[in-house]
XYZ file of C-alpha atoms in Angstrom:
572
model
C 162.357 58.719 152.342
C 165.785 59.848 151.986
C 167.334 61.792 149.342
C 168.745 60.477 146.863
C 171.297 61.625 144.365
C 171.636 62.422 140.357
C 169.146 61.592 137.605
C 167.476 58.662 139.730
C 166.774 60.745 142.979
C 165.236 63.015 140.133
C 163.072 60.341 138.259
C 162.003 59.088 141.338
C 160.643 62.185 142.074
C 158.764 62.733 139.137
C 156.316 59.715 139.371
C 156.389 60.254 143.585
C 154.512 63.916 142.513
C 151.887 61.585 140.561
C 151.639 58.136 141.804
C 151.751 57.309 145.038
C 154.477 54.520 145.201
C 153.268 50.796 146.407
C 153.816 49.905 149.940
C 155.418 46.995 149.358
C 158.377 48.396 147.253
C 160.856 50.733 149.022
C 163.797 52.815 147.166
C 165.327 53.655 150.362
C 168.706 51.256 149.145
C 168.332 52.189 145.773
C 172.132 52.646 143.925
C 174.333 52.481 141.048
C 176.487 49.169 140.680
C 179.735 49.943 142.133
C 182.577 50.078 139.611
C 184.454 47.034 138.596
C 187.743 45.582 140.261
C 189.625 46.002 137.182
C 188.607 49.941 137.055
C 186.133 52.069 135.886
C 184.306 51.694 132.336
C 184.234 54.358 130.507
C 180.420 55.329 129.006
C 182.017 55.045 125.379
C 182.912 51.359 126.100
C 180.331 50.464 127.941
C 177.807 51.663 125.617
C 179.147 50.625 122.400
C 177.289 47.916 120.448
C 178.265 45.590 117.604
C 177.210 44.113 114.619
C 177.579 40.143 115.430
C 176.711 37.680 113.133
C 175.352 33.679 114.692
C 177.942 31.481 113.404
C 176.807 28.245 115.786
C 174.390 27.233 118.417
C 174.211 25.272 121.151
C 171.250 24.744 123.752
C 172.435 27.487 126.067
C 173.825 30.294 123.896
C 175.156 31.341 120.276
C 178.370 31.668 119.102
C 178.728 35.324 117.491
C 181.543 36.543 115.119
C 182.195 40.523 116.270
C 184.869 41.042 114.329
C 187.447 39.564 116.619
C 190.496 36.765 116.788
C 187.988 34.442 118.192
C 184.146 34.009 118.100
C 182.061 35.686 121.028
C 179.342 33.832 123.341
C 175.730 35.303 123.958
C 174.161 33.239 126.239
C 170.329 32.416 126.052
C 167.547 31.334 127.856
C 165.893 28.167 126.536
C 163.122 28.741 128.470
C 162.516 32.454 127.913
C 159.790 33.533 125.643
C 161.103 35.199 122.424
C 158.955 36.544 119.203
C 161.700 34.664 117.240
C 164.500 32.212 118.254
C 167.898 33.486 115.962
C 169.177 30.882 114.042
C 172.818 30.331 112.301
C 173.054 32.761 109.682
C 171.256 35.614 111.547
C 172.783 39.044 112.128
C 172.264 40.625 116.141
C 173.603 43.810 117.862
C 175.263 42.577 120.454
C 177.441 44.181 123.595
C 180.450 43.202 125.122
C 179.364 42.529 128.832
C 182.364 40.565 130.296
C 184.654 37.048 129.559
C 184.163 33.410 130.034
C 186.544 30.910 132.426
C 187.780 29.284 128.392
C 188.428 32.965 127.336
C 185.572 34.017 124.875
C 184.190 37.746 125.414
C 180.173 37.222 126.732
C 177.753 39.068 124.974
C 174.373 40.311 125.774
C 171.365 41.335 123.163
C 168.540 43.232 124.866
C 166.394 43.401 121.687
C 165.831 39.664 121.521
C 165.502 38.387 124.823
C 165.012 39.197 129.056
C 168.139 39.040 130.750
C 168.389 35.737 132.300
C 170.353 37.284 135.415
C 171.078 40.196 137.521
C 174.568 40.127 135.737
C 172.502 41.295 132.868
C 170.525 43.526 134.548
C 173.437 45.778 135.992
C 175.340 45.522 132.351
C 172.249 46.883 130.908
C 172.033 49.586 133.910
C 175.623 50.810 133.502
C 175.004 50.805 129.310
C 171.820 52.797 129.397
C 170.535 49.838 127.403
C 166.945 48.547 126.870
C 165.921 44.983 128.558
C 162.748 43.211 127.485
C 159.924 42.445 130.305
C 156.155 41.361 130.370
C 153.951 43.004 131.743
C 152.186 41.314 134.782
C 149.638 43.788 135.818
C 148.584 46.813 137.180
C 149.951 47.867 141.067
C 149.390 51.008 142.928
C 150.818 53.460 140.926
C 152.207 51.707 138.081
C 153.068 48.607 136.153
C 154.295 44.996 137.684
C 156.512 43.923 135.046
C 158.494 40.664 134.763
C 162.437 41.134 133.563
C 163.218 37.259 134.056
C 164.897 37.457 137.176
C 163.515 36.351 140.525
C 162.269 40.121 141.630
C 159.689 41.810 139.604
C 160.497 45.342 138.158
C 158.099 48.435 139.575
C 157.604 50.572 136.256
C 155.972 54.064 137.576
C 152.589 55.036 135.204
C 154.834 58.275 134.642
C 157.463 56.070 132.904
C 155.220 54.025 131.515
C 154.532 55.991 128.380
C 151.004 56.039 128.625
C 148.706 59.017 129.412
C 145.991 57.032 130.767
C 144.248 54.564 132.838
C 143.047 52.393 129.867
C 146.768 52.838 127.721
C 148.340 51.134 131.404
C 145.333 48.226 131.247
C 146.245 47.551 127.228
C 149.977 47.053 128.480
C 149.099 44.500 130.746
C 150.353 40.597 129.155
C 152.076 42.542 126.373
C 156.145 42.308 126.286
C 158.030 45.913 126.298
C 161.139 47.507 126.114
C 162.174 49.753 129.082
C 165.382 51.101 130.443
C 166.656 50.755 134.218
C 166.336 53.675 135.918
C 167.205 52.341 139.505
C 168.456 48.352 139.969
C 169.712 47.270 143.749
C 170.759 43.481 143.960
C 170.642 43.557 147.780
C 166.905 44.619 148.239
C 165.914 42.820 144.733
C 164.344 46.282 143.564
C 164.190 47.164 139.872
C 162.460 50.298 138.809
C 161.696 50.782 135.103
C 161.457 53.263 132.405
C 159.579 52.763 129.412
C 159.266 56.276 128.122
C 162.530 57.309 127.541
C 162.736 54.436 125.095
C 159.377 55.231 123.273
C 161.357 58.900 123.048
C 164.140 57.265 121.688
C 162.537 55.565 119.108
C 160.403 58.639 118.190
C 164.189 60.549 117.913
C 165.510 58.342 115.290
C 162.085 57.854 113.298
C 161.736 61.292 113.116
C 165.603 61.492 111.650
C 164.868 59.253 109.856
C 162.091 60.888 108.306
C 163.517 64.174 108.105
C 166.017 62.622 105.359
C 162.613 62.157 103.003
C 161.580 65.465 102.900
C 162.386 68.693 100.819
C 160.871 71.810 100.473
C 157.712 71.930 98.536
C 157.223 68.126 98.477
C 153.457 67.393 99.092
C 152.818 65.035 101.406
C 149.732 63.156 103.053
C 149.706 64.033 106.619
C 147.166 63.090 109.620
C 145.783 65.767 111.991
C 146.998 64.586 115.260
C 146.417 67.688 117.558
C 145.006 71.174 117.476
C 146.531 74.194 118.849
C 145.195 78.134 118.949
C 148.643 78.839 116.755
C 147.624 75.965 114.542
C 148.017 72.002 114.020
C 150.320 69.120 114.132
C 150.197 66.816 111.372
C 151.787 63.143 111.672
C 153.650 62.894 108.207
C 154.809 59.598 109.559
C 157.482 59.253 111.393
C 157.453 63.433 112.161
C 155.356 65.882 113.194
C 155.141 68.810 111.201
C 153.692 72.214 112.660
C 150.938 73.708 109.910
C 150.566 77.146 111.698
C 147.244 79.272 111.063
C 148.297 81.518 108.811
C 149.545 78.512 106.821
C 145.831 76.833 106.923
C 143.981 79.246 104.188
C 144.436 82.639 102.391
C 141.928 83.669 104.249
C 142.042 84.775 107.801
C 141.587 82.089 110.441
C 140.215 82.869 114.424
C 140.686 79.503 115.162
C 142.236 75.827 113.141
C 139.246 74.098 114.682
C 136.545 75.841 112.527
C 138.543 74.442 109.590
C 140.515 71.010 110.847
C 139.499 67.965 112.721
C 141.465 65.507 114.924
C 142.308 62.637 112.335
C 141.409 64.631 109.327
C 143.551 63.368 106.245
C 144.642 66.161 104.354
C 147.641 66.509 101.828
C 149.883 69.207 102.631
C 153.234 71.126 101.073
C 156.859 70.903 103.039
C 157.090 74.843 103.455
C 160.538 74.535 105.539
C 163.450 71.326 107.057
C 165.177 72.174 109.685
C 167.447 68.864 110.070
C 169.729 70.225 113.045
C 165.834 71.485 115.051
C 164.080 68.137 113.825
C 161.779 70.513 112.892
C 159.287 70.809 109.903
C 157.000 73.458 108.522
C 154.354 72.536 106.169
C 151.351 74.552 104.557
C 147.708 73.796 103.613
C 146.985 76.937 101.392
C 149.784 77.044 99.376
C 147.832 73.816 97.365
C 145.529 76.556 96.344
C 145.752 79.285 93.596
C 147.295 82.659 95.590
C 144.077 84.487 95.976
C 145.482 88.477 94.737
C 146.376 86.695 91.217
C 142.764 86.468 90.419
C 141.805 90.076 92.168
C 142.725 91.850 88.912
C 140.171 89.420 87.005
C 137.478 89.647 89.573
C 137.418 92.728 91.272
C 137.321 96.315 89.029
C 136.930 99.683 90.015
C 133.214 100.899 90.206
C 132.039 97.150 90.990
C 129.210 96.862 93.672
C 130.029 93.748 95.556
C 128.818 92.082 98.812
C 131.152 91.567 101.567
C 132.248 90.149 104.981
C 133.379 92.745 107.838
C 136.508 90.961 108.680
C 138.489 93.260 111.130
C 137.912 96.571 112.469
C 140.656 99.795 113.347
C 140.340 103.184 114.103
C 141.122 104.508 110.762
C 138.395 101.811 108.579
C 136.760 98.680 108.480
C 138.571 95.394 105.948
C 136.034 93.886 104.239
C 136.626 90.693 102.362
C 135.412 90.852 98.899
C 136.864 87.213 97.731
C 138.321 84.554 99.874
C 141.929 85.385 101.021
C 141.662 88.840 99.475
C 140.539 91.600 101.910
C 140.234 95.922 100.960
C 139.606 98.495 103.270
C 136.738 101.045 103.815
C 138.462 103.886 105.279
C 136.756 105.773 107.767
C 135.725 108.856 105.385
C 133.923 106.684 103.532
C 131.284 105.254 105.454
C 128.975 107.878 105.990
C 127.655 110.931 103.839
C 126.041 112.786 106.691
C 127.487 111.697 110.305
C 130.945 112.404 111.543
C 131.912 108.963 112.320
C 134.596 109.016 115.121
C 134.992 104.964 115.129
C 134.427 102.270 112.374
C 132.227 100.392 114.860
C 129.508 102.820 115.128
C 128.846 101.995 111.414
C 129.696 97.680 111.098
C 130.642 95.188 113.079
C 133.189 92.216 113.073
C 130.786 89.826 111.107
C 128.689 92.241 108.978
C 127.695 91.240 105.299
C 127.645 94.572 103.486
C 127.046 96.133 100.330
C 130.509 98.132 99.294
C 131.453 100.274 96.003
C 135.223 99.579 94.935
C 137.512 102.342 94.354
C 140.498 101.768 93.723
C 142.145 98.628 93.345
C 146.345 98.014 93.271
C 146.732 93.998 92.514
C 150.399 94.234 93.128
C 150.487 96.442 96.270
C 148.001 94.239 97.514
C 145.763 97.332 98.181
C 142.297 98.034 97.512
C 140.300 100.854 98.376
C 136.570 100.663 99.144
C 133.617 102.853 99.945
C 130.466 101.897 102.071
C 128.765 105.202 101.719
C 129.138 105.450 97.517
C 127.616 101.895 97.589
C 124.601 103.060 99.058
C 124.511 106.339 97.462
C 124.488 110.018 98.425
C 120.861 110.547 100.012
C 120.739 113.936 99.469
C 120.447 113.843 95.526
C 116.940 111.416 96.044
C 115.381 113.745 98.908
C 114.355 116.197 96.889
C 112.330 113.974 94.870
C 111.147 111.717 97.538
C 110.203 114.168 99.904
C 109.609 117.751 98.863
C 108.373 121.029 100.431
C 104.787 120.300 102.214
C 105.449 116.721 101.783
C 104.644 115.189 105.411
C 107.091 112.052 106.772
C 108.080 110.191 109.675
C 111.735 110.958 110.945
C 113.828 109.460 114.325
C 115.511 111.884 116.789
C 118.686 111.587 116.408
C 120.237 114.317 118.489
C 118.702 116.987 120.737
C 120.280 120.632 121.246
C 119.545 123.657 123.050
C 117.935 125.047 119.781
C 115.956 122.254 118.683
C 116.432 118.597 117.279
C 118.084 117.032 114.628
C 115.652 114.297 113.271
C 116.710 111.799 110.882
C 114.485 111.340 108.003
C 115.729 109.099 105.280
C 119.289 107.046 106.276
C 122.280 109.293 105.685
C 119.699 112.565 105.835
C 119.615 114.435 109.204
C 116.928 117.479 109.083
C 116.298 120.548 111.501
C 113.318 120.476 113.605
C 113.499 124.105 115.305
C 112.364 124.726 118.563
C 110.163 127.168 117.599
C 108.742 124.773 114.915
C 108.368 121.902 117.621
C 104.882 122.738 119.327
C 102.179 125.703 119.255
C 103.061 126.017 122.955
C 106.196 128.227 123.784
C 109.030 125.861 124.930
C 111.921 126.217 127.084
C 113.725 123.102 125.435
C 113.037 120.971 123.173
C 113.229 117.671 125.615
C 110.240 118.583 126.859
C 108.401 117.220 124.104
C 111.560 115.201 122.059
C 113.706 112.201 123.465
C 116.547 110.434 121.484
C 115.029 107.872 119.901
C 111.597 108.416 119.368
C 109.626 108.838 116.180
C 108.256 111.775 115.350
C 105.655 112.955 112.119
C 106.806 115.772 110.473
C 106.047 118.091 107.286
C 109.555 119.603 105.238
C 109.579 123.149 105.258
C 112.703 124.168 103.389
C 115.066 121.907 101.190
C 118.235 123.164 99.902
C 120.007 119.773 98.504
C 122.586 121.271 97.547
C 123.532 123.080 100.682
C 122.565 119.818 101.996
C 120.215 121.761 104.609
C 116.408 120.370 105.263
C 113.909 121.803 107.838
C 111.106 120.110 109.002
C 108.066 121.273 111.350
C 105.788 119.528 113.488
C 103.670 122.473 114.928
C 102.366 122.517 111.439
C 100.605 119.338 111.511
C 99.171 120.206 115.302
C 94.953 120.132 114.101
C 93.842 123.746 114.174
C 90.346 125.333 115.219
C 88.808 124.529 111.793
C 90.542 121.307 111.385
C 88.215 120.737 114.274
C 85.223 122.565 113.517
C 85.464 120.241 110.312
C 85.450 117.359 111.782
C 83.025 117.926 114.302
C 79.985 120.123 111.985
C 77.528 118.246 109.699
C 75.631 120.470 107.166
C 72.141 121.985 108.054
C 73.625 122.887 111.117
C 72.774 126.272 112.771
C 75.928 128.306 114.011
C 76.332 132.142 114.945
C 78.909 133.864 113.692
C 80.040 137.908 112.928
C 80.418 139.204 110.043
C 84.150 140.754 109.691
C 84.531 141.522 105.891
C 82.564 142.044 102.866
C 83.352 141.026 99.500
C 81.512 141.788 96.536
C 78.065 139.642 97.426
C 80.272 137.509 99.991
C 80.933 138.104 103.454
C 83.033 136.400 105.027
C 82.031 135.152 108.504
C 83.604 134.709 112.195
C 81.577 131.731 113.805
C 84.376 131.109 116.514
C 87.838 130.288 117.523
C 88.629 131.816 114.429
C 86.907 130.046 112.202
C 85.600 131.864 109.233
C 83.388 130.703 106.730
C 81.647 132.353 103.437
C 77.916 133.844 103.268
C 76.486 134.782 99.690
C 74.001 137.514 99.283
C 71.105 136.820 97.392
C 70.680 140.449 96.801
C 72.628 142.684 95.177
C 75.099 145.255 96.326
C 73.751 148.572 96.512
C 75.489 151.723 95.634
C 75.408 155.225 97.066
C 72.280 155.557 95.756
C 70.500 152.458 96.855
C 70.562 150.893 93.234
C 71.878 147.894 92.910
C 75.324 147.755 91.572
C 75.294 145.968 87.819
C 71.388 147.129 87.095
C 70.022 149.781 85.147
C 67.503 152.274 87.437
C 64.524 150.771 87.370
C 61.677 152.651 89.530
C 59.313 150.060 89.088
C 62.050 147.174 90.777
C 63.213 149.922 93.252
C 60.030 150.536 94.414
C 59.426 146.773 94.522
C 62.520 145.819 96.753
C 61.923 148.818 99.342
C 58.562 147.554 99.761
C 59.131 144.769 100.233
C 62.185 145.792 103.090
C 59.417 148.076 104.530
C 57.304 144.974 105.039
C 59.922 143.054 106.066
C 60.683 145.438 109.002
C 57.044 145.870 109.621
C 56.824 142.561 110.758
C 60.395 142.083 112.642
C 61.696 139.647 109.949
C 65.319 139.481 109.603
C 65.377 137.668 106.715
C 69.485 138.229 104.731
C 67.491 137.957 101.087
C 65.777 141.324 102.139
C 68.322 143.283 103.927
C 71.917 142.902 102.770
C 74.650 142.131 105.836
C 76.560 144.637 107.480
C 80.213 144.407 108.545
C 79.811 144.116 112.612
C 76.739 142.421 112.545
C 75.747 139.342 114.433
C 73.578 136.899 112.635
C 72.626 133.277 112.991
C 73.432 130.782 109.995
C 73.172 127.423 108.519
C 75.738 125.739 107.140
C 74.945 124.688 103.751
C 78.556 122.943 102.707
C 81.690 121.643 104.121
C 85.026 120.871 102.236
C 87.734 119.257 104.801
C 90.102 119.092 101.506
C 89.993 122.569 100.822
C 89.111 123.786 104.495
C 86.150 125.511 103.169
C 82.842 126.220 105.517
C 79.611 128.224 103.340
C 76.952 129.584 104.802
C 73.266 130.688 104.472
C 71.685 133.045 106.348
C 68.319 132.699 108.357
């Protein structure tokens, strides 16, 4: 197809990119009129329209005062289908399209009828002016459309002002109002354009509009489309833009968690720009201002729950009421850890428990604290978990020197490597990962100092934890005596393992009388006798011989006390 030039080529082009145009219709010949005999027209004259008035009737046309020395004649169709036939008495824009043999100006109206010619037609063309057609049906790429001449008019489904396949179907038998955008006589071709006009009419309803509205008039508005920045609400007649910030005092991600399509909401006329066509309007503003009512609701020292709303590398905001947000700077998250980023504390989302500190109503500023809302851990370890007390604490951090092991939130203790196992270690991951739970006894607490240590060597079982759990009493054991004690003597059966032996005899002294008695002869001579007999016969009985430090001896074990780690002895 050949180029063609101006606007048309141009429109042609549009609806060629979408539609693929019907073989039957060409726009190879497609022109302008060419100008008049009597000289060009200028675009002022040609488009100028007047307010006639029917002064008289006849069955082909009206007779219409303009204005002028003599009445002006609009011809009419009486066979063309009109809404409603104008009558004497009836007022009509009218155009000046030419002048009759007997001298009165012709007329044409394009709002009340379909041209009855192509004289018509190319008036309209060279006006820019709207003609009337119905709408035969649906063609290959657009609209058959009947202008009441003998050629049908091609309107392209890009000019037809709809957006889709069922909008072009509900057009079909209706009558609408389109402009020319290509007319050629010779080759009976008429192409149409029906959006231009629905964008014309949109133009002056939305002037017209804008003359209604004012700043801070509310008005009822309908959602008609959402956007990430925000929504466009029909206020009839005018779309006006309610951005996101404009939706709520609170933050909003996104207008669809808080508007539909359709919704009917009321809004406020924020701004009216008349020379733009353009109008701002607000949602929130209906509402009370949220930091009026922070000095009522939110006090210094107040523990309140709130939403983790946006996170930077100095703090975390956190909003305590709707609209109204304060800020947990970075220092005060955490008691114990150096926090290097907000997010290794909350996250976008979190509900948490905060402490206020400081609030400034009119600076819009208020300070909060995460860490003084949960407390400082350090003043309750001391009572929860003192010296000897035994717990269960998380690695938190391995060094070269041992592990720092986390044993109440916000309270990081020192688990030496020397304290770690029995067994001499080279490092500490050789028993420890990050992450795993460990049992542990406190073996130093300083809260002020805020330094804790903590062993777990200490709860490894030792050789009489076993022996303990492993002996029964009346069982018979060998064991050395190491140490004497007054009439107890304290016993080596093993490992280590020491237990007690009592005596039943006496102590002696230097002189073979027993310690705490008077001299009695008669006894004395009794108890050696009785240790002469004893060796006699090869007894070893401990009630006649007392024991000796060094000696070997076998024993039964009369008691066991796991609580007190306690093993006692008697001898055989």
């Amino acid at each position: 197809m050949p180029a063609m030039p101006g606007e048309a080529a141009d429109e042609v082009e549009d609806f060629e990119d979408d539609f693929e145009i019907p073989d039957d219709v060409s726009y190879d010949h497609i022109r302008k009129p060419e100008p008049s005999p009597t000289g060009p027209r200028r675009d002022s004259e040609a488009a100028e329209l007047l307010q006639g008035l029917v002064v008289g009737k006849r069955r082909d046309g009206l007779f219409v005062d303009i204005g002028q020395k003599s009445e002006a004649f609009l011809p009419v169709d009486p066979h063309a289908e009109v809404e409603k036939p104008l009558e004497v008495g009836d007022s009509v824009e009218v155009m000046i399209t030419g002048q009759s043999p007997e001298g009165y100006p012709v007329l044409s109206s394009f709002t009340t009828q379909r041209p009855s010619g192509w004289i018509q037609l190319e008036a309209a063309f060279q006006a820019g002016e709207p003609v009337l057609g119905r709408v035969l049906g649906t063609i290959k790429g657009g609209l058959s459309v009947d202008v009441g001449v003998r050629a049908r008019a091609f309107m392209p489904a890009s000019r037809s002002g709809e957006r889709t396949e069922e909008g072009l179907q509900g057009l079909v038998g209706q009558q609408v109002k389109a402009k020319i955008l290509q007319l050629d006589q010779h080759d009976r071709n008429v192409v149409l354009d029906r959006r231009s006009v629905l964008d014309q009419e949109r133009a002056g309803r939305r002037r017209e509009a804008l003359l209604k509205f004012e700043v801070g008039d509310r008005v009822p508005g309908i959602v008609r489309t959402l956007r990430k920045f925000g929504a466009f609400v029909d206020l009839g007649g005018i779309d006006g833009l309610l951005h996101v910030s404009d939706i709520a005092w609170h933050r909003v991600n996104d207008p669809s968690d808080m508007l539909q399509i359709g919704q009917e909401l009321t809004v406020q006329v924020l701004k009216v720009d008349r020379r733009a066509e353009r109008i701002a309007v607000g949602l929130k503003h209906l509402q009370p201002e949220p930091w009026s009512l922070v000095a009522d609701e939110v006090k210094a020292n107040d523990r309140i729950q709130g939403k983790v709303m946006r996170i930077k590398e100095y703090g975390a905001f956190v909003e305590v009421i709707p609209g109204v947000e304060g800020l947990v700077h970075i220092s005060d998250m955490s008691y114990s850890r150096r926090v290097r980023h907000p997010s290794e504390i909350v996250n976008v989302g979190d509900v948490v428990e905060v402490m206020v500190l400081d609030v400034k109503a009119r600076q819009r500023r208020i300070a909060l604290g995460l860490k003084q809302a949960l407390g400082d851990p350090w003043q309750r370890v001391g009572t929860e978990h003192p010296v000897g007390s035994k717990l269960i604490g998380t690695v938190r951090k391995i060094t070269n020197f041992g592990a720092f092991v986390e044993v109440i939130e916000g309270v990081d203790a020192l688990l030496h490597i020397s304290d770690i196992s029995k067994r001499r270690l080279n490092s500490p991951s050789e028993v420890l990962r990050e992450g795993q739970q460990v049992r542990v006894v406190v073996l130093d607490l300083d809260p002020r100092r805020r330094r804790l240590k903590v062993g777990m060597k200490q709860l490894e079982p030792t050789e009489l934890d076993k022996f303990l759990a492993t002996a029964e009493v009346g069982e018979t054991v060998t064991g050395m005596v190491v140490k004497l004690q007054g009439s107890e003597a304290v016993v080596d059966i093993g490992d280590g393992v020491r237990a007690v032996c009592r005596s039943e005899l006496q102590e002696l002294n230097r002189d073979g009388v027993a310690l705490g008695q008077t001299s009695d002869l008669s006894s004395l001579k009794s108890m050696l006798e009785t240790a002469w007999n004893d060796e006699a016969s090869g007894s070893q009985s401990g009630s006649q011989q007392p024991l000796k430090k060094g000696e070997v001896h076998s024993f039964r074990i009369k008691k066991l006390d796991a609580e007190s780690g306690s093993i006692e002895l008697d001898r055989i």
